[in-house]
Amino acid sequence: MIIRVKAFARFGEVLGKELALELDHGSDIDGLLALLCASQDAYDLIFDESGTIRDYVTILKGGRHIQSLDGVRTVLKDGDEVAIFPPVAGG
Amino acid sequence: MIIRVKAFARFGEVLGKELALELDHGSDIDGLLALLCASQDAYDLIFDESGTIRDYVTILKGGRHIQSLDGVRTVLKDGDEVAIFPPVAGG
Amino acid sequence: MIEVTEDDFNVGKILNDAKHPDNGALVTFLGIVRDDGISGMEIESYTDLAVQELNTIEKEALERFNIRSLDVIHRTGTLSVGDNILLIVCGAPHRKDAFAACEYMIDELKKRVQVWKKELHKDGANGKWVGEET
Amino acid sequence: MIEVTEDDFNVGKILNDAKHPDNGALVTFLGIVRDDGISGMEIESYTDLAVQELNTIEKEALERFNIRSLDVIHRTGTLSVGDNILLIVCGAPHRKDAFAACEYMIDELKKRVQVWKKELHKDGANGKWVGEET
């Protein structure tokens, strides 16, 4: 299945701004992040030393925070859009 | 001597907006007000029942509050400009 | 710039003039004749003194807040509902100072600056002076 | 009106459109690219979500404060020092509400709306994203 990923600001520079990733059916956010953070730079940007997603990382699926869903265990389906970004700084 | 008087807002409507009053040499604000408030309407606007100048009345001589001078005993001289007005309400 | 004038003003132009490399924030207050069942307002000023008092308040604001510019234009004369009465434009590096100084200016202006407003009624009847109890 | 757009805006026109017979006060916040030793800024947004969040904040402001209108335009793209970034126009019968709602909008926008800014350096070097520690 194809998952579309949008990354913003520094995350876009490191991960790529707009991606379409091919994932196995039944994959979750955890699986998506494994693919997305294959490089050391990308991994270090999103995860801390203990392998936990850094506090400043926001991940949305279909516009909803994954915390309000099943966190990294949130299951994806074909065509889902996932957004990942650092703290906002507009204005 | 001639004293120029400017009155604003309601005070201008009752007393006249711009006046040039002829006063005896050595007259003070008290004397000016006596002339200015000859009519009952004018008197009631400026003075309360006990003959005291109402709280909301501001009187300036040459741009300075008469309280910072000698109050109603402030002596006038030829060409002085006196302003009299109610509380401001701009904005 | 401090002005008390009968003329209307161009807000866009004044805001543009207030741009300064240090200013990241411009906060503007625009006072307009509101439809309170009136047709308009007659605004009177003791202009010399009003300008002097506005300059004094501007100086206070420049001392109290980290701002770079403060412009005030107060109109006088006969204005209709929807017409501009007052413009305050405050420029500062940061927004908190710009908001605080702009509010300081309008609050003090209302208390201290020699301007008076009379309501003009739709039926042509003599309106009351704003702030009068009677 | 809520917009996230590359286009510049005409402040005078937007203020004029915000005039409403009930509005006695229009408070405007204009954010500008400030010269912090930079040549400009690159502004990026997650536009769909940013517009949605701005609408949510506008709704909150309309519930909390006695205001009649709240307009927000946030620009994106490459901007130079002195360029407009953000315009907020809040109209209310009375000034206190207009100031409070305008400040609420900018404070919440900075915390919640999906927009990011990158500094562009005069020497062409890669600037930092605003808010990043590194």
Coordinates of C-alpha atoms in Angstrom, one line a residue:
Chain A
M1 CA 0.0 0.0 0.0
I2 CA 1.0 3.6 -0.6
I3 CA 1.3 6.1 2.3
R4 CA 1.8 9.7 1.6
V5 CA 4.1 11.6 4.0
K6 CA 4.5 15.3 4.3
A7 CA 7.3 16.7 6.4
F8 CA 7.8 20.4 7.3
A9 CA 10.6 22.8 8.2
R10 CA 13.9 21.0 9.2
F11 CA 12.1 17.7 9.0
G12 CA 11.3 18.3 5.4
E13 CA 14.9 19.1 4.7
V14 CA 16.1 15.8 6.3
L15 CA 13.3 13.4 5.5
G16 CA 12.0 15.0 2.2
K17 CA 9.1 17.3 2.0
E18 CA 6.6 15.1 0.2
L19 CA 7.0 11.3 -0.1
A20 CA 4.9 8.4 -1.2
L21 CA 6.1 5.3 0.6
E22 CA 5.3 1.7 -0.2
L23 CA 4.5 -0.2 3.0
D24 CA 3.2 -3.7 3.7
H25 CA -0.5 -4.0 4.3
G26 CA -1.2 -3.6 8.0
S27 CA 1.8 -1.5 8.8
D28 CA 1.6 1.1 11.5
I29 CA 3.3 4.4 12.3
D30 CA 6.2 2.5 13.8
G31 CA 6.8 0.7 10.5
L32 CA 6.5 4.0 8.6
L33 CA 9.0 5.7 10.9
A34 CA 11.5 2.7 10.5
L35 CA 11.4 3.3 6.7
L36 CA 11.4 7.1 7.0
C37 CA 14.3 7.2 9.5
A38 CA 16.6 4.7 7.7
S39 CA 19.5 7.2 7.7
Q40 CA 21.3 8.1 10.9
D41 CA 20.5 11.8 10.4
A42 CA 16.8 11.1 10.1
Y43 CA 16.8 8.7 13.0
D44 CA 18.6 11.2 15.3
L45 CA 16.2 14.0 14.3
I46 CA 13.1 12.0 15.3
F47 CA 14.3 9.6 18.1
D48 CA 16.3 10.2 21.2
E49 CA 19.1 7.8 22.5
S50 CA 16.7 5.5 24.1
G51 CA 14.7 5.1 20.8
T52 CA 11.8 7.2 22.0
I53 CA 10.2 9.7 19.7
R54 CA 11.5 13.1 20.7
D55 CA 9.1 15.4 22.6
Y56 CA 9.1 18.1 19.9
V57 CA 8.0 15.7 17.2
T58 CA 4.3 16.0 16.1
I59 CA 2.9 13.2 14.0
L60 CA -0.6 13.4 12.4
K61 CA -2.5 10.8 10.5
G62 CA -5.3 12.3 8.4
G63 CA -4.9 15.6 10.4
R64 CA -5.3 13.8 13.8
H65 CA -2.5 13.5 16.4
I66 CA -1.4 9.9 16.7
Q67 CA -1.6 10.3 20.5
S68 CA -5.4 10.6 20.1
L69 CA -5.3 7.4 18.0
D70 CA -3.1 4.4 19.0
G71 CA 0.2 6.3 19.0
V72 CA 3.0 4.5 17.1
R73 CA 0.7 1.4 16.9
T74 CA -1.8 3.4 14.8
V75 CA -2.5 1.2 11.8
L76 CA -2.3 2.7 8.4
K77 CA -4.3 1.9 5.3
D78 CA -3.7 2.6 1.6
G79 CA -3.8 6.3 0.7
D80 CA -3.4 7.6 4.3
E81 CA -1.6 10.9 4.7
V82 CA 0.8 11.3 7.5
A83 CA 2.3 14.6 8.5
I84 CA 5.4 15.0 10.6
F85 CA 6.8 18.3 11.9
P86 CA 8.7 20.2 14.6
P87 CA 7.2 22.9 16.9
V88 CA 5.4 25.6 14.9
A89 CA 6.9 29.1 14.7
G90 CA 4.6 31.3 12.7
G91 CA 3.5 34.9 13.2
Chain B
M1 CA -7.6 95.1 29.7
I2 CA -8.7 92.4 27.3
I3 CA -8.8 88.7 28.3
R4 CA -9.4 86.2 25.6
V5 CA -11.6 83.2 26.7
K6 CA -12.0 79.9 24.9
A7 CA -14.7 77.5 26.0
F8 CA -15.2 74.0 24.7
A9 CA -18.0 71.4 24.2
R10 CA -21.1 72.2 26.3
F11 CA -19.3 75.1 27.9
G12 CA -18.8 76.7 24.5
E13 CA -22.5 76.3 23.7
V14 CA -23.5 78.1 26.9
L15 CA -20.7 80.6 27.4
G16 CA -19.7 81.2 23.8
K17 CA -16.8 79.5 22.1
E18 CA -14.4 82.4 21.8
L19 CA -14.7 85.7 23.7
A20 CA -12.7 88.8 24.3
L21 CA -13.8 90.2 27.6
E22 CA -12.9 93.7 28.9
L23 CA -11.9 93.5 32.6
D24 CA -10.5 96.0 35.1
H25 CA -6.8 96.0 35.5
G26 CA -5.8 93.6 38.3
S27 CA -8.8 91.4 37.9
D28 CA -8.5 87.7 38.7
I29 CA -10.2 84.5 37.5
D30 CA -12.9 85.1 40.1
G31 CA -13.7 88.4 38.4
L32 CA -13.6 86.8 35.0
L33 CA -16.0 84.1 36.0
A34 CA -18.4 86.7 37.5
L35 CA -18.6 88.3 34.1
L36 CA -18.7 85.0 32.1
C37 CA -21.4 83.5 34.3
A38 CA -23.8 86.4 34.4
S39 CA -26.6 84.3 33.1
Q40 CA -28.3 81.7 35.4
D41 CA -27.6 78.9 32.8
A42 CA -23.9 79.8 32.7
Y43 CA -23.7 80.1 36.5
D44 CA -25.3 76.7 37.1
L45 CA -23.0 75.1 34.6
I46 CA -19.9 76.3 36.3
F47 CA -20.9 76.6 40.0
D48 CA -22.7 74.3 42.4
E49 CA -25.4 75.5 44.9
S50 CA -22.7 76.6 47.5
G51 CA -21.0 78.8 44.9
T52 CA -18.0 76.5 44.5
I53 CA -16.7 75.7 41.0
R54 CA -17.9 72.3 40.0
D55 CA -15.4 69.4 40.2
Y56 CA -15.7 68.7 36.4
V57 CA -14.7 72.2 35.4
T58 CA -11.1 72.7 34.2
I59 CA -9.8 76.3 33.9
L60 CA -6.4 77.0 32.3
K61 CA -4.6 80.3 32.1
G62 CA -2.0 80.3 29.3
G63 CA -2.2 76.5 29.2
R64 CA -1.6 76.0 32.9
H65 CA -4.2 74.7 35.4
I66 CA -5.3 77.5 37.7
Q67 CA -4.8 75.1 40.6
S68 CA -1.1 75.1 39.9
L69 CA -1.3 78.9 40.0
D70 CA -3.4 80.8 42.6
G71 CA -6.7 79.2 41.9
V72 CA -9.6 81.7 41.4
R73 CA -7.3 84.3 42.9
T74 CA -4.9 84.0 39.9
V75 CA -4.4 87.5 38.6
L76 CA -4.8 88.2 34.9
K77 CA -3.0 90.6 32.7
D78 CA -3.9 92.2 29.4
G79 CA -3.8 89.6 26.5
D80 CA -4.0 86.5 28.8
E81 CA -5.8 83.5 27.3
V82 CA -8.1 81.6 29.6
A83 CA -9.6 78.2 28.6
I84 CA -12.6 76.6 30.3
F85 CA -13.9 73.1 29.6
P86 CA -15.6 70.0 30.9
P87 CA -14.0 66.5 31.1
V88 CA -12.4 65.4 27.9
A89 CA -14.0 62.6 25.8
G90 CA -11.8 62.0 22.7
G91 CA -10.8 58.8 21.1
Chain C
M1 CA 3.8 62.1 13.9
I2 CA 1.1 63.7 16.0
E3 CA -1.8 65.4 14.3
V4 CA -5.2 66.8 15.3
T5 CA -6.9 67.6 12.0
E6 CA -10.1 67.7 10.1
D7 CA -8.6 65.7 7.3
D8 CA -9.1 62.0 6.8
F9 CA -6.0 59.7 6.7
N10 CA -4.7 56.9 4.6
V11 CA -4.1 54.0 7.0
G12 CA -2.1 51.9 4.5
K13 CA 0.3 54.8 3.8
I14 CA 0.8 55.6 7.4
L15 CA 1.5 51.9 8.3
N16 CA 4.0 51.8 5.4
D17 CA 5.8 54.9 6.7
A18 CA 6.0 53.3 10.1
K19 CA 8.0 50.4 8.8
H20 CA 11.5 50.5 10.1
P21 CA 14.1 47.7 10.0
D22 CA 13.9 47.3 13.8
N23 CA 10.1 47.0 13.8
G24 CA 8.8 43.5 13.7
A25 CA 5.4 44.4 15.0
L26 CA 3.0 47.3 14.1
V27 CA -0.1 47.5 16.3
T28 CA -2.8 49.8 15.1
F29 CA -5.9 51.2 16.8
L30 CA -8.5 52.7 14.5
G31 CA -11.5 54.3 16.1
I32 CA -14.6 54.7 14.0
V33 CA -17.9 56.4 14.5
R34 CA -20.1 53.5 15.6
D35 CA -23.8 53.3 14.9
D36 CA -25.4 53.8 18.3
G37 CA -28.6 55.0 16.8
I38 CA -26.8 58.2 15.8
S39 CA -26.0 59.7 12.3
G40 CA -22.6 60.9 13.2
M41 CA -20.5 63.0 15.6
E42 CA -19.2 66.5 15.9
I43 CA -15.7 66.5 17.3
E44 CA -14.2 69.5 18.9
S45 CA -10.7 70.0 20.1
Y46 CA -8.5 72.5 21.9
T47 CA -6.0 71.8 19.2
D48 CA -2.8 73.4 20.6
L49 CA -3.2 71.8 23.9
A50 CA -4.3 68.5 22.5
V51 CA -1.2 68.2 20.3
Q52 CA 0.9 69.1 23.3
E53 CA -0.7 66.5 25.5
L54 CA -0.4 63.8 22.8
N55 CA 3.3 64.6 22.5
T56 CA 3.6 64.3 26.3
I57 CA 1.9 60.9 26.3
E58 CA 4.0 59.7 23.3
K59 CA 7.2 60.7 25.3
E60 CA 5.9 58.7 28.3
A61 CA 5.2 55.7 26.0
L62 CA 8.7 55.8 24.5
E63 CA 10.2 55.8 28.0
R64 CA 8.0 53.0 29.3
F65 CA 8.0 50.6 26.4
N66 CA 10.6 49.3 24.0
I67 CA 9.0 50.9 20.9
R68 CA 10.5 52.7 17.9
S69 CA 7.6 54.8 16.7
L70 CA 4.2 56.0 17.8
D71 CA 1.9 58.0 15.4
V72 CA -1.4 59.5 16.4
I73 CA -4.0 61.3 14.2
H74 CA -7.2 62.5 15.8
R75 CA -9.8 64.0 13.6
T76 CA -12.1 66.8 14.4
G77 CA -15.2 68.2 12.7
T78 CA -18.4 66.6 11.5
L79 CA -18.1 62.8 11.0
S80 CA -20.6 60.2 9.9
V81 CA -21.1 56.6 11.0
G82 CA -18.2 54.6 9.7
D83 CA -15.9 57.5 9.4
N84 CA -12.4 57.3 10.9
I85 CA -12.0 59.3 14.2
L86 CA -8.6 58.2 15.5
L87 CA -5.6 56.3 14.3
I88 CA -2.7 55.1 16.5
V89 CA 0.1 53.2 15.0
C90 CA 2.8 51.8 17.3
G91 CA 6.0 50.1 15.9
A92 CA 8.2 47.9 18.0
P93 CA 10.7 45.1 17.7
H94 CA 8.4 42.8 19.6
R95 CA 4.6 42.6 19.7
K96 CA 4.1 42.8 23.5
D97 CA 5.6 46.3 23.6
A98 CA 3.6 47.4 20.6
F99 CA 0.3 46.3 22.1
A100 CA 1.1 47.7 25.5
A101 CA 2.2 51.1 24.1
C102 CA -0.8 51.3 21.8
E103 CA -3.2 50.6 24.6
Y104 CA -1.4 53.1 26.9
M105 CA -1.8 55.8 24.2
I106 CA -5.5 55.3 23.7
D107 CA -6.2 54.9 27.5
E108 CA -4.3 58.1 28.3
L109 CA -5.7 60.0 25.3
K110 CA -9.2 59.3 26.5
K111 CA -8.4 60.6 30.0
R112 CA -6.1 63.6 29.2
V113 CA -6.4 64.9 25.6
Q114 CA -8.5 68.0 25.0
V115 CA -11.1 66.6 22.6
W116 CA -14.8 66.3 23.0
K117 CA -17.5 64.5 21.0
K118 CA -21.1 65.4 20.5
E119 CA -23.6 62.8 19.1
L120 CA -25.6 63.9 16.1
H121 CA -29.1 62.4 16.0
K122 CA -30.8 61.0 12.9
D123 CA -33.8 63.1 13.5
G124 CA -31.7 66.2 13.5
A125 CA -32.3 66.8 17.2
N126 CA -29.5 68.2 19.3
G127 CA -27.5 65.3 20.6
K128 CA -25.6 65.0 23.9
W129 CA -21.9 65.5 24.5
V130 CA -20.3 62.2 25.2
G131 CA -19.5 61.7 28.9
E132 CA -22.2 64.2 30.1
E133 CA -24.5 62.9 32.7
T134 CA -27.5 65.0 31.6
Chain D
M1 CA -11.6 36.0 6.4
I2 CA -8.8 33.5 7.1
E3 CA -6.0 33.1 4.5
V4 CA -2.6 31.4 4.3
T5 CA -1.2 32.7 1.0
E6 CA 2.0 33.7 -0.9
D7 CA 0.3 36.9 -1.9
D8 CA 0.9 40.3 -0.2
F9 CA -2.2 42.1 1.1
N10 CA -3.5 45.6 1.1
V11 CA -4.0 46.6 4.7
G12 CA -6.0 49.7 3.9
K13 CA -8.5 47.7 1.9
I14 CA -8.9 45.0 4.5
L15 CA -9.4 47.5 7.3
N16 CA -12.0 49.2 5.1
D17 CA -13.8 45.9 4.6
A18 CA -13.8 45.3 8.3
K19 CA -15.8 48.4 9.0
H20 CA -19.2 47.4 10.3
P21 CA -21.8 49.8 11.9
D22 CA -21.3 48.0 15.2
N23 CA -17.5 48.3 15.2
G24 CA -16.2 51.3 17.0
A25 CA -12.7 49.9 17.3
L26 CA -10.5 48.1 14.8
V27 CA -7.2 46.7 16.3
T28 CA -4.6 45.5 13.8
F29 CA -1.5 43.5 14.2
L30 CA 0.9 43.6 11.4
G31 CA 4.0 41.4 11.6
I32 CA 6.9 42.4 9.4
V33 CA 10.3 40.7 8.7
R34 CA 12.6 42.5 11.1
D35 CA 16.3 43.1 10.3
D36 CA 18.0 40.8 12.8
G37 CA 21.1 40.7 10.6
I38 CA 19.2 38.6 8.1
S39 CA 18.2 39.3 4.5
G40 CA 14.8 37.7 4.8
M41 CA 12.8 34.7 5.7
E42 CA 11.5 31.6 4.1
I43 CA 8.0 30.8 5.4
E44 CA 6.5 27.3 5.1
S45 CA 3.1 26.1 6.1
Y46 CA 1.0 23.0 6.3
T47 CA -1.7 25.1 4.7
D48 CA -4.8 22.9 5.0
L49 CA -4.2 22.4 8.7
A50 CA -3.0 26.0 9.4
V51 CA -6.3 27.4 7.9
Q52 CA -8.3 24.9 10.0
E53 CA -6.4 25.8 13.2
L54 CA -6.8 29.6 12.4
N55 CA -10.6 29.0 12.0
T56 CA -10.7 27.2 15.4
I57 CA -8.9 30.0 17.1
E58 CA -11.1 32.6 15.5
K59 CA -14.2 30.7 16.8
E60 CA -12.7 30.6 20.3
A61 CA -12.1 34.4 20.1
L62 CA -15.6 35.1 18.9
E63 CA -16.9 33.1 21.9
R64 CA -14.6 34.7 24.5
F65 CA -14.7 38.3 23.4
N66 CA -17.4 40.7 22.3
I67 CA -16.1 41.1 18.8
R68 CA -17.8 41.3 15.4
S69 CA -15.0 40.3 13.0
L70 CA -11.6 38.7 13.0
D71 CA -9.5 38.5 9.8
V72 CA -6.1 36.8 9.5
I73 CA -3.8 36.6 6.6
H74 CA -0.5 34.7 7.0
R75 CA 2.0 34.8 4.2
T76 CA 4.3 32.0 3.0
G77 CA 7.2 31.9 0.7
T78 CA 10.4 34.0 0.5
L79 CA 10.1 37.4 2.2
S80 CA 12.6 40.2 2.5
V81 CA 13.3 42.5 5.5
G82 CA 10.3 44.9 5.7
D83 CA 7.9 42.6 4.0
N84 CA 4.5 41.8 5.6
I85 CA 4.3 38.4 7.2
L86 CA 1.0 38.4 9.0
L87 CA -2.0 40.6 9.3
I88 CA -4.7 40.3 12.0
V89 CA -7.6 42.7 12.1
C90 CA -10.1 42.6 14.9
G91 CA -13.3 44.6 14.9
A92 CA -15.4 45.2 18.0
P93 CA -17.9 47.7 19.4
H94 CA -15.4 48.6 22.2
R95 CA -11.6 48.8 22.2
K96 CA -10.8 46.5 25.1
D97 CA -12.4 43.5 23.4
A98 CA -10.7 44.3 20.1
F99 CA -7.2 44.5 21.8
A100 CA -7.8 41.3 23.8
A101 CA -9.0 39.3 20.9
C102 CA -6.2 40.5 18.6
E103 CA -3.6 39.5 21.2
Y104 CA -5.4 36.2 21.8
M105 CA -5.2 35.4 18.1
I106 CA -1.5 36.2 17.7
D107 CA -0.6 34.4 21.0
E108 CA -2.5 31.2 20.0
L109 CA -1.3 31.4 16.4
K110 CA 2.3 31.3 17.5
K111 CA 1.7 28.3 19.6
R112 CA -0.7 26.3 17.5
V113 CA -0.7 27.2 13.8
Q114 CA 1.3 25.0 11.4
V115 CA 3.7 27.6 10.0
W116 CA 7.5 27.6 10.2
K117 CA 10.1 30.3 9.5
K118 CA 13.7 29.9 8.3
E119 CA 16.1 32.8 8.5
L120 CA 17.9 33.7 5.2
H121 CA 21.4 35.1 5.8
K122 CA 22.9 38.0 4.0
D123 CA 26.0 36.0 3.0
G124 CA 23.8 33.3 1.5
A125 CA 24.6 30.8 4.2
N126 CA 21.9 28.4 5.2
G127 CA 20.0 30.0 8.0
K128 CA 18.3 28.4 11.0
W129 CA 14.7 27.5 11.5
V130 CA 13.2 29.9 14.1
G131 CA 12.6 28.1 17.4
E132 CA 15.3 25.5 16.8
E133 CA 17.8 25.1 19.6
T134 CA 20.6 24.0 17.4

